[in-house]
Coordinates of C-alpha atoms in Angstrom, one line a residue:
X1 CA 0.0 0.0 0.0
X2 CA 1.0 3.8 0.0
X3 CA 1.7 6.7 1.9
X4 CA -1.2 8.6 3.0
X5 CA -0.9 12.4 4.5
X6 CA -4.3 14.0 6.2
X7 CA -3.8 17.4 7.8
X8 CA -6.9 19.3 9.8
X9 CA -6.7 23.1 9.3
X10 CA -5.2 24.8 12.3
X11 CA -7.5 26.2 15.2
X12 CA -6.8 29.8 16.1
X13 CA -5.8 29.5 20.0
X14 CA -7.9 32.7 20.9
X15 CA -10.6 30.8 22.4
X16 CA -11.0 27.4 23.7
X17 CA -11.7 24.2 21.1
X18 CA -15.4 24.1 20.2
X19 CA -17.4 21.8 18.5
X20 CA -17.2 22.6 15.5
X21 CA -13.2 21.9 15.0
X22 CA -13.8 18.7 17.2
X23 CA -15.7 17.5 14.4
X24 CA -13.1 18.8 12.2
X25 CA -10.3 16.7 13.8
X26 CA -12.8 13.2 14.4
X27 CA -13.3 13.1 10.8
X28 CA -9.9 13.4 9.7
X29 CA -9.2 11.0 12.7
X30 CA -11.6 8.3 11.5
X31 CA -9.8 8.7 7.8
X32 CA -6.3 8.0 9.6
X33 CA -7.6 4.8 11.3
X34 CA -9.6 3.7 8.0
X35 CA -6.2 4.3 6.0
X36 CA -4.2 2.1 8.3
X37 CA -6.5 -0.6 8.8
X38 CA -6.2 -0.8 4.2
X39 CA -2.7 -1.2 4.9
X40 CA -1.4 2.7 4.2
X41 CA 1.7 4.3 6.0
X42 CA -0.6 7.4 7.6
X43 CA 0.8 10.9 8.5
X44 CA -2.0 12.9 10.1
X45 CA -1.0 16.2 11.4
X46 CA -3.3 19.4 13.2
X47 CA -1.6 21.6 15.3
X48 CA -2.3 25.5 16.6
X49 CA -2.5 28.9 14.6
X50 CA -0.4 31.4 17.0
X51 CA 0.1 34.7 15.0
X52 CA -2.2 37.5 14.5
X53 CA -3.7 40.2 15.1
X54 CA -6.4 38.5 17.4
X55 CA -3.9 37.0 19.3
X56 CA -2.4 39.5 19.9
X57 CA -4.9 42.1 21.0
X58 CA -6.2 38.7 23.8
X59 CA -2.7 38.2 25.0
X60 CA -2.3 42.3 25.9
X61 CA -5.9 42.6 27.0
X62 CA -4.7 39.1 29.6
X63 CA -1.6 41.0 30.4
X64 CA 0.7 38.2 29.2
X65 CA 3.0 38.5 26.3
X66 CA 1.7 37.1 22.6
X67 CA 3.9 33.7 23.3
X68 CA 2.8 33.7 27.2
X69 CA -1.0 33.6 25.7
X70 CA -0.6 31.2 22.9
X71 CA 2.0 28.6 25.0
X72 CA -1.0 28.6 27.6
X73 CA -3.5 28.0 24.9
X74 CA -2.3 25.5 23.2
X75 CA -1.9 22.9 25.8
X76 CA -6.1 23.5 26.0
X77 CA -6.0 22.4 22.3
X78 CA -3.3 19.3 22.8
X79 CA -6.1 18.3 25.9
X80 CA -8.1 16.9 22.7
X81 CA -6.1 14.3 21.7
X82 CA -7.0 12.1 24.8
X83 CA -10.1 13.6 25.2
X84 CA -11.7 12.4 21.8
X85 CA -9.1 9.6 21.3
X86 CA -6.8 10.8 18.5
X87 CA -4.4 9.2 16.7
X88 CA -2.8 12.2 15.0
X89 CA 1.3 12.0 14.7
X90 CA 2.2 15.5 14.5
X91 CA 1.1 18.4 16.3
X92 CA 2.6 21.3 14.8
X93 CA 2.6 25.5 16.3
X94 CA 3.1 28.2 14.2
X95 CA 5.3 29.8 16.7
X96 CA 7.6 26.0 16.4
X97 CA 11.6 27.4 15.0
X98 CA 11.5 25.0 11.9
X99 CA 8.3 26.3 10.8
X100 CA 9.2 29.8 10.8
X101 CA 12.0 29.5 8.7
X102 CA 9.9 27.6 6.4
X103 CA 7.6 30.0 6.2
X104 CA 10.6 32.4 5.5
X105 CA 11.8 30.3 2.9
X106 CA 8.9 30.1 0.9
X107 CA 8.0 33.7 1.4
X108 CA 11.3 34.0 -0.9
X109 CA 10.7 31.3 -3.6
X110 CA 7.1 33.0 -4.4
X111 CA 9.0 36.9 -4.1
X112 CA 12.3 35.0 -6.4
X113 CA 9.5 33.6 -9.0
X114 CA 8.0 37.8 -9.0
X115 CA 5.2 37.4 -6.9
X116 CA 5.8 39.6 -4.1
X117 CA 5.6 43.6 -4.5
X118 CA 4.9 46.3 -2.2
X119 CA 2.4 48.4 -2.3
X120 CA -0.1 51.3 -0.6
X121 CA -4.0 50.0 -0.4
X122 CA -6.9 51.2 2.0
X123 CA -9.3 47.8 2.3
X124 CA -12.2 47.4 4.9
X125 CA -11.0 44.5 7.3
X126 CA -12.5 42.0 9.6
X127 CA -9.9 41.1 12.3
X128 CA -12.4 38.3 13.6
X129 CA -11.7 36.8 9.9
X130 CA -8.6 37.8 9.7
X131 CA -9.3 39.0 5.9
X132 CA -9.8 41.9 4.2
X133 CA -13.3 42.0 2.7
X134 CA -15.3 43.2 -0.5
X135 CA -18.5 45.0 -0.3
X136 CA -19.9 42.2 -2.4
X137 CA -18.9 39.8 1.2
X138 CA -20.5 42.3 3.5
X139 CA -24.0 42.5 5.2
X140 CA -25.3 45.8 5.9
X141 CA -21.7 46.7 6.1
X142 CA -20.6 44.5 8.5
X143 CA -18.8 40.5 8.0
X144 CA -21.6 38.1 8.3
X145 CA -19.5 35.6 9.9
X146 CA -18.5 38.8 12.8
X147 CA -21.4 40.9 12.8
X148 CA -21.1 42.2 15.9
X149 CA -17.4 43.6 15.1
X150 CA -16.4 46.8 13.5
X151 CA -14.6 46.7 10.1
X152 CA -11.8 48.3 10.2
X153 CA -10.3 50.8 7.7
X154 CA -7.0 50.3 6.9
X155 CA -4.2 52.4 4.6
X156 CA -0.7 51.7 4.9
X157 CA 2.1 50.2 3.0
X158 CA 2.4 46.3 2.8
X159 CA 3.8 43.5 0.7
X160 CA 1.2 42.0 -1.7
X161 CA 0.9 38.3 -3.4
X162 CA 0.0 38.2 -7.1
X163 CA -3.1 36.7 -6.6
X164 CA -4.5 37.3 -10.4
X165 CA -1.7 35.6 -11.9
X166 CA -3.1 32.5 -11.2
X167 CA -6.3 33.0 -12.4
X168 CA -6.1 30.4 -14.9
X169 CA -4.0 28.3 -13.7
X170 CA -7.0 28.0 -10.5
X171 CA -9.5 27.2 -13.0
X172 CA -7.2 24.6 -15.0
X173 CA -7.0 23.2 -11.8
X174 CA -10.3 22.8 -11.3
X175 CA -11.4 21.6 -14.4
X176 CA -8.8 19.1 -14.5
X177 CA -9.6 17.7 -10.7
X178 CA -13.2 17.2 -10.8
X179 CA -13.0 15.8 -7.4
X180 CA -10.4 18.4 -6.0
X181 CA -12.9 20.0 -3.6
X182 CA -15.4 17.8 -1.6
X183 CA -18.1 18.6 -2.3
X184 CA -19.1 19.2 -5.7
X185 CA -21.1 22.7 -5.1
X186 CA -18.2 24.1 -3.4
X187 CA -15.8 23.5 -6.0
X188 CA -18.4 25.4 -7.9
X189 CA -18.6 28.2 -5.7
X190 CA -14.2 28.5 -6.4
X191 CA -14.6 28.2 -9.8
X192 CA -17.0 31.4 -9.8
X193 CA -15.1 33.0 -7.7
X194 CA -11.7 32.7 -9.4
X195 CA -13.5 33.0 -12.5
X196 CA -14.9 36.8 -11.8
X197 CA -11.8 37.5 -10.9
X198 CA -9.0 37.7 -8.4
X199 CA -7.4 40.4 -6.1
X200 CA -3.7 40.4 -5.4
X201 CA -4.1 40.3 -1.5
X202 CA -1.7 41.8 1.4
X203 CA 0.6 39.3 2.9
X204 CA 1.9 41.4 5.3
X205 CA 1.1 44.3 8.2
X206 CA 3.6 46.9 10.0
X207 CA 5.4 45.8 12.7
X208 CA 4.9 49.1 14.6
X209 CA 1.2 48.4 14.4
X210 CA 1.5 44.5 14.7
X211 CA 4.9 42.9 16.1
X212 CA 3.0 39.4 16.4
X213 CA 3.9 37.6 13.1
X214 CA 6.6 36.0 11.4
X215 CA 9.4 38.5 10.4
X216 CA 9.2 39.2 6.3
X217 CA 12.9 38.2 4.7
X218 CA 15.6 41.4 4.6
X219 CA 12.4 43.9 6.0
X220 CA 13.3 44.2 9.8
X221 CA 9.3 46.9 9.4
X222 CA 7.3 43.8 8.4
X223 CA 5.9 40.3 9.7
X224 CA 4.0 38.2 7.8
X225 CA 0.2 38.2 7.4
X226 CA -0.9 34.9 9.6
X227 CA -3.1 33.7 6.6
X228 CA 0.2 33.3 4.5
X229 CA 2.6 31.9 7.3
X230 CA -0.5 29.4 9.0
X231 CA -0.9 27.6 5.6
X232 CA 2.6 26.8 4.9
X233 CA 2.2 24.3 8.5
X234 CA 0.4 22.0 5.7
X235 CA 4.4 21.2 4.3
X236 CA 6.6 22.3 7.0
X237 CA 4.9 19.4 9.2
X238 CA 6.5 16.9 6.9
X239 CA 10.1 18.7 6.9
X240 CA 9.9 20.9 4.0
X241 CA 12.1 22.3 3.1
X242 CA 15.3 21.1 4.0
X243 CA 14.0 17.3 4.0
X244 CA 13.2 17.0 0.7
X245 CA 13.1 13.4 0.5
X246 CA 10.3 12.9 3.2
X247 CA 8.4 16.0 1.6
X248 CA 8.4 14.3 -1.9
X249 CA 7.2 10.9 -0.1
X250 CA 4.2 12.8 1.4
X251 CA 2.9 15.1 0.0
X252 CA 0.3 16.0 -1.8
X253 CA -1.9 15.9 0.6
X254 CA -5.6 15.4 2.0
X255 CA -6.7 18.4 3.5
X256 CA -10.0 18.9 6.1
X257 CA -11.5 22.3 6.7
X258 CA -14.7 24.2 7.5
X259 CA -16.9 26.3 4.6
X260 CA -15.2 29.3 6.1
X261 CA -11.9 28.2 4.9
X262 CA -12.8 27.3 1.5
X263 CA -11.2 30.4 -0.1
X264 CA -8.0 30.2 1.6
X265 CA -7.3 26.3 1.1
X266 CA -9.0 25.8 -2.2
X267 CA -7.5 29.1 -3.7
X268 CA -5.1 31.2 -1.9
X269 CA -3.1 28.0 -0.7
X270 CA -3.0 26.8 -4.4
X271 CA -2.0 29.4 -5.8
X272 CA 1.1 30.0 -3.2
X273 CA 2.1 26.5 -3.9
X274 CA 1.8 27.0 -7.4
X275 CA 4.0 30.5 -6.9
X276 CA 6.5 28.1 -5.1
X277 CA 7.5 25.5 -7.8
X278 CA 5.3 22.9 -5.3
X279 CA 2.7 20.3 -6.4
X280 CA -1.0 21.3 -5.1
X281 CA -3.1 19.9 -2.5
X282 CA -4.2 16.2 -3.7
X283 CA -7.9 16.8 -2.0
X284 CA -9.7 19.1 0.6
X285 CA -13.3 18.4 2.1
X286 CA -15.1 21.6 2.8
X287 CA -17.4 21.0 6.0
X288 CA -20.4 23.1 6.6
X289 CA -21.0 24.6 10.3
X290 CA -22.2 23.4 13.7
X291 CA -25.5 25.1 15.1
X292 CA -27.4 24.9 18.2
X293 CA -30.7 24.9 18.4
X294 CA -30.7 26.6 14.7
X295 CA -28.8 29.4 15.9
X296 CA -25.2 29.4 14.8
X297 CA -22.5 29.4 18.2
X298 CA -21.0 32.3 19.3
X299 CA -19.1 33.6 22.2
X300 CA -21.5 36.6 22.7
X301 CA -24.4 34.2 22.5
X302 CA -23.1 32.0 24.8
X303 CA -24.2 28.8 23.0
X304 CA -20.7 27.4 21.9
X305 CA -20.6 23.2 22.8
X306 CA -17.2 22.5 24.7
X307 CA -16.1 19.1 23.3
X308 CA -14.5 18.0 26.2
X309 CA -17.0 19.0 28.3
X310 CA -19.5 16.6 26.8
X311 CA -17.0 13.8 26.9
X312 CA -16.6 14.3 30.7
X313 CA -20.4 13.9 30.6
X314 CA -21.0 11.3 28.2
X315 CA -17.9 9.6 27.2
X316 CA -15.8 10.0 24.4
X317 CA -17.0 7.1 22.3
X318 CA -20.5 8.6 22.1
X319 CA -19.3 12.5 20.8
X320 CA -17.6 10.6 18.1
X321 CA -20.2 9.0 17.3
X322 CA -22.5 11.7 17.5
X323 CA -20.1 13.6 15.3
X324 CA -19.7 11.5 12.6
X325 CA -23.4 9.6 12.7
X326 CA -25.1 12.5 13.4
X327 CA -23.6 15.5 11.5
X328 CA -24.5 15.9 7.7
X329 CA -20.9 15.7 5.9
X330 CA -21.4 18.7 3.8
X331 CA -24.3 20.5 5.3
X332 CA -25.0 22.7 8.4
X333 CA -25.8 20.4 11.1
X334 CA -27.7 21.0 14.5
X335 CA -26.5 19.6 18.1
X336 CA -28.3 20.4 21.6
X337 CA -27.7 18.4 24.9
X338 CA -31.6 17.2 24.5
X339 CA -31.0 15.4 20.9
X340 CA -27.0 14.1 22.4
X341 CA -28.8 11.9 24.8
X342 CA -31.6 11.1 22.6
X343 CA -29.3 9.9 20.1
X344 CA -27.3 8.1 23.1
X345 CA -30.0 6.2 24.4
X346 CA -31.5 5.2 21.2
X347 CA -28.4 4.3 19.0
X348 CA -25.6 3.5 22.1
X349 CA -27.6 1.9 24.9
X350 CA -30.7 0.7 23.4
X351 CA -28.6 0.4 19.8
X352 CA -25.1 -1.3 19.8
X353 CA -25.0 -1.8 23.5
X354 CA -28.1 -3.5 24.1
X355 CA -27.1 -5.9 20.9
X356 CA -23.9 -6.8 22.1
X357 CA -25.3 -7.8 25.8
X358 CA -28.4 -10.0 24.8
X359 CA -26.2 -11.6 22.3
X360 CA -23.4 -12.5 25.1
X361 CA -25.8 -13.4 27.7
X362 CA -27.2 -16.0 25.2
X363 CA -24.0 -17.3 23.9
X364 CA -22.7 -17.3 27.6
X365 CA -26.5 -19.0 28.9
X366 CA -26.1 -21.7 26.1
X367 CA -22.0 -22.5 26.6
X368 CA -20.9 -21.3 23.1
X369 CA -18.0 -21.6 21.4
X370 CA -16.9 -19.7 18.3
X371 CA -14.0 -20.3 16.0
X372 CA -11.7 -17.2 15.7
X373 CA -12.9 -15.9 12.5
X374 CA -10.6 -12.9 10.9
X375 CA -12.7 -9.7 9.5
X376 CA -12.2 -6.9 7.3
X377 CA -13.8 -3.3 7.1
X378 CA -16.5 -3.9 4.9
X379 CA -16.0 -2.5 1.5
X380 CA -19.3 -0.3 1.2
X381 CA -18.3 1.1 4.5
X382 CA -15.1 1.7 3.1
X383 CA -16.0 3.6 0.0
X384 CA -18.7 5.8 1.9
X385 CA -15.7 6.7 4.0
X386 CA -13.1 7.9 1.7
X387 CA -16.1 9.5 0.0
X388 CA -16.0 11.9 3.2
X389 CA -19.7 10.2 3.5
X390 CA -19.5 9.8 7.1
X391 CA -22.8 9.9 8.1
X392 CA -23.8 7.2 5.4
X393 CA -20.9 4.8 6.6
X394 CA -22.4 5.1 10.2
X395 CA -25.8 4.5 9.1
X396 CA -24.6 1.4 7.1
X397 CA -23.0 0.0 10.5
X398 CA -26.1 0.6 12.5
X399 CA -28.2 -1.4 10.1
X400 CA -26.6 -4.2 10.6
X401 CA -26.8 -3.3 14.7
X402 CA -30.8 -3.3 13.4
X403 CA -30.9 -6.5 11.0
X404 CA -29.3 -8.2 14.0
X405 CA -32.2 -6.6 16.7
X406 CA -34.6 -8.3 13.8
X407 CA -33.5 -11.7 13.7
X408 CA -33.7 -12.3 17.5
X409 CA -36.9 -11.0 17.6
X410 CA -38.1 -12.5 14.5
X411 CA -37.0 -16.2 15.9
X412 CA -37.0 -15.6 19.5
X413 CA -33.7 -16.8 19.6
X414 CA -34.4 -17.2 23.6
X415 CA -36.8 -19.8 22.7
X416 CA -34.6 -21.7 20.6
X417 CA -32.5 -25.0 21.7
X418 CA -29.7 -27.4 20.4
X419 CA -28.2 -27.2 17.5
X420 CA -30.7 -24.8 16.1
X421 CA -29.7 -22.3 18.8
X422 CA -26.5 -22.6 18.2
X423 CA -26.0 -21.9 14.5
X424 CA -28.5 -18.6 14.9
X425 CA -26.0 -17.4 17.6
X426 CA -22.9 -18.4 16.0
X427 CA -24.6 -16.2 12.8
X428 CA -24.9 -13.4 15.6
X429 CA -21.8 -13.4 17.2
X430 CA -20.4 -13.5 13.3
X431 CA -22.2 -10.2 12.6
X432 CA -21.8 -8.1 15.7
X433 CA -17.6 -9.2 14.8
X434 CA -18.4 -7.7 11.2
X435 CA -20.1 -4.6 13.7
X436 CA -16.3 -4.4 15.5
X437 CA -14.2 -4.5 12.2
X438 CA -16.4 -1.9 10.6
X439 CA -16.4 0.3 13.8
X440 CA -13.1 0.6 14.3
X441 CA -12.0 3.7 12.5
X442 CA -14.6 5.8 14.2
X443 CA -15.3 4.1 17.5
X444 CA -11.9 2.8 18.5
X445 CA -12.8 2.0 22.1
X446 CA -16.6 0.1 21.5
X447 CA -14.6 -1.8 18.8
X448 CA -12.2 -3.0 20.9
X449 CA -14.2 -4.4 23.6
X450 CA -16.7 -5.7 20.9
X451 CA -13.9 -8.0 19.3
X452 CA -12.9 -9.0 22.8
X453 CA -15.5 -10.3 23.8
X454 CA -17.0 -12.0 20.3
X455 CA -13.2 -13.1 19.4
X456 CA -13.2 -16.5 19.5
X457 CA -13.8 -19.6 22.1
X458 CA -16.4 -19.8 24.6
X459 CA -18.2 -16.2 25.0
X460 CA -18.8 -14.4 28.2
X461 CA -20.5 -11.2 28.8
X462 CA -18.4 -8.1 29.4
X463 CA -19.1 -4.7 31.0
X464 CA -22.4 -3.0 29.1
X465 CA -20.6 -0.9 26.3
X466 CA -23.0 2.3 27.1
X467 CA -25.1 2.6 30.4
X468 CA -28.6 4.4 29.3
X469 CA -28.8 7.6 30.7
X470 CA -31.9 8.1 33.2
X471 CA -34.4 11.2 32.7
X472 CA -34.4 13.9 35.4

């Protein structure tokens, strides 16, 4: 098999992880596990975004210096990888040596190929974005994504990227890669925006104004815009550029990100690559957004879903699960604390769980003994997967946790004796294995203790894999 490289955007450290880039990093997790049970030599990296203008104005308004603030915050964001179970193998900051002076380095390939230049510009600009903005992007003047934030006006000197340049190259792209961005209507949405036009856009701000950044090559006045230096983590995590050798054996890469992101990865990104003399992403999956209760989270609204939080409630298996049964893979999705435990009773306790008990009791009641039977991933499953189908892969999993409810019922297994009984639970214990293999990209843990206890030999019931949660 190959080399497979899946990279999550990286989360801004200016507030603590939310939902929404938990869901972010369980998918790409669940593509990592899927790629290693085929056989493939994974690299999955995430890290932290540290540089900004955001971070900058929270770390003096906290009375701590920028690295203070963002060393302290990202520890909150490293908390994940136990707390949903993660199986990345790089965590990368922006603020790490190596990938500054990457950064540096390709900030001079793109200005040796002619595609740096200063320049003076006024632009309206959304710090919560981080981007400067059109009036065709705004909404009664203000960022819909920040409407409760001033724009701000700025006019100043800064270094610019040629953006238009790569107008057609963008669209060649495109065209030629009919699967380069997941899903299909978003790739349309970048080809009509590259294809109205492109603005060269500012890749860096005045030190005097904004000292938190990367410092530009041979301009002691300028550090990098965060946009440019946050999207070269995507090759510096695999030791570009002074490891050429393992760069060229990773990358291209898969890349994971949320509809907010989808003009910086699926355009800007390329078209720096491009500018470098470096091969393009190989995929990105465009995600849509996390509500509650139909109202999208905020921090002013007070609605924002702590991951972790949840888990410490519920358990880590069942926010996976919730995030990748429950979530629409390309769509907007909806999550309150009322639906979680719905969800939890219905699929978890009264779902999987319950399965896997009545099947052991049986098989333990009647002295059973199984012959260890090996099990791959089932194909369907597979496909839906690498698809970025999540939801559909999970569904096709829990039907066969509800074809195996049916034949119970349907032959009152209980009922049943000798050699009759045996062969319908031998049949059972054979699918709730096939339950295990498929669930062990997403649900790690409930896989585990599944194919421990149905392995082989004489079957005894384990622990209940999900207690059902009592109504107050």
């Amino acid at each position: 098999m190959g080399k497979f490289y899946i990279t999550t955007t990286l989360p801004y450290v200016n507030s603590k992880p939310h939902m929404g880039f938990a869901m972010e990093i369980v998918r790409a997790d669940a593509v990592a596990r899927l790629h290693r049970l085929l056989g493939d030599e994974v690299l999955f990296n995430t890290g932290t975004d540290e540089h900004g203008q955001k971070i900058y104005q929270e770390a003096l308004g906290a009375g701590q210096t920028p690295q203070e603030y963002v060393d302290e915050w990202a520890v909150k964001f490293e908390l994940l990888k136990s707390a949903l179970d993660l199986s990345y193998d790089n965590f990368i900051r922006t603020t790490n040596a190596h990938h500054v002076a990457a950064a540096q380095e390709f900030w001079r390939r793109c200005d040796k190929n002619g595609d740096i230049y200063k320049a003076k510009y006024k632009v309206k600009y959304c710090v919560g974005c981080e981007l400067e903005k059109t009036d065709s992007e705004l909404e009664d003047g203000r960022c819909p994504l920040h409407p409760k934030m001033e724009l701000e006006i700025r006019e100043e000197e800064n270094y610019f990227f040629r953006f238009s340049k790569y107008q057609r190259r963008l669209l060649d792209l495109y065209e030629s890669q009919a699967d380069f961005v997941v899903p299909g209507f978003r790739l349309e949405e970048m080809k009509k925006f590259v294809g109205n036009g492109l603005t060269d856009f500012s890749i860096s701000r005045l030190k005097t104004k904004m000292p938190w950044g990367v410092d530009v090559p041979d301009d002691p006045d300028h550090v990098m815009f965060v946009w440019f230096d946050a999207l070269v983590n995507y090759i510096s995590a695999i030791g570009w550029p002074e490891d050429e050798k393992r760069f060229n054996e990773w990358w291209s890469g898969y890349q994971i990100a949320g509809k907010d992101n989808l003009r910086q990865q699926a355009a800007m990104w390329q078209a720096m690559l491009m500018s470098a003399g470096l091969p393009t992403s190989k995929q990105i999956f465009i995600e849509g957004f996390i509500n509650s209760d139909g109202q999208k989270m905020s921090k002013s609204l007070g609605n924002v879903i702590d991951p972790i939080e949840y888990v410490e409630k519920y358990g880590t298996e069942a926010v996976r699960y919730y995030i990748l049964a429950k979530f629409s893979s390309f769509e907007d999705s909806d999550i309150t604390r009322e639906k979680f435990e719905e969800v939890y009773n219905a699929d978890l306790a009264n779902g999987v769980g319950n399965l896997a008990a009545r099947v052991s009791t049986m098989a333990e009641q009647t002295g059973l003994s199984v012959k260890t039977k090996e099990m791959a991933v089932d194909p369907l499953v597979v496909e839906e997967t690498t698809a970025w189908h999540f939801d559909q892969a999970m569904a096709m999993i829990w039907q066969k946790v509800k074809d195996a409810d049916t034949l119970i019922n349907e032959r009152e297994v209980w009922k049943l004796i000798g050699e009759e009984k045996e062969t319908v639970l031998t049949d059972l214990v054979n699918r709730l294995r096939q339950i295990g293999t498929d669930l062990q990209p997403f649900l790690p843990e409930t896989a585990k203790k599944i194919l421990a206890t149905f392995a082989g030999g004489e079957i005894k019931r384990g622990e209940n894999l999900f207690n059902r949660l009592e109504r107050k």
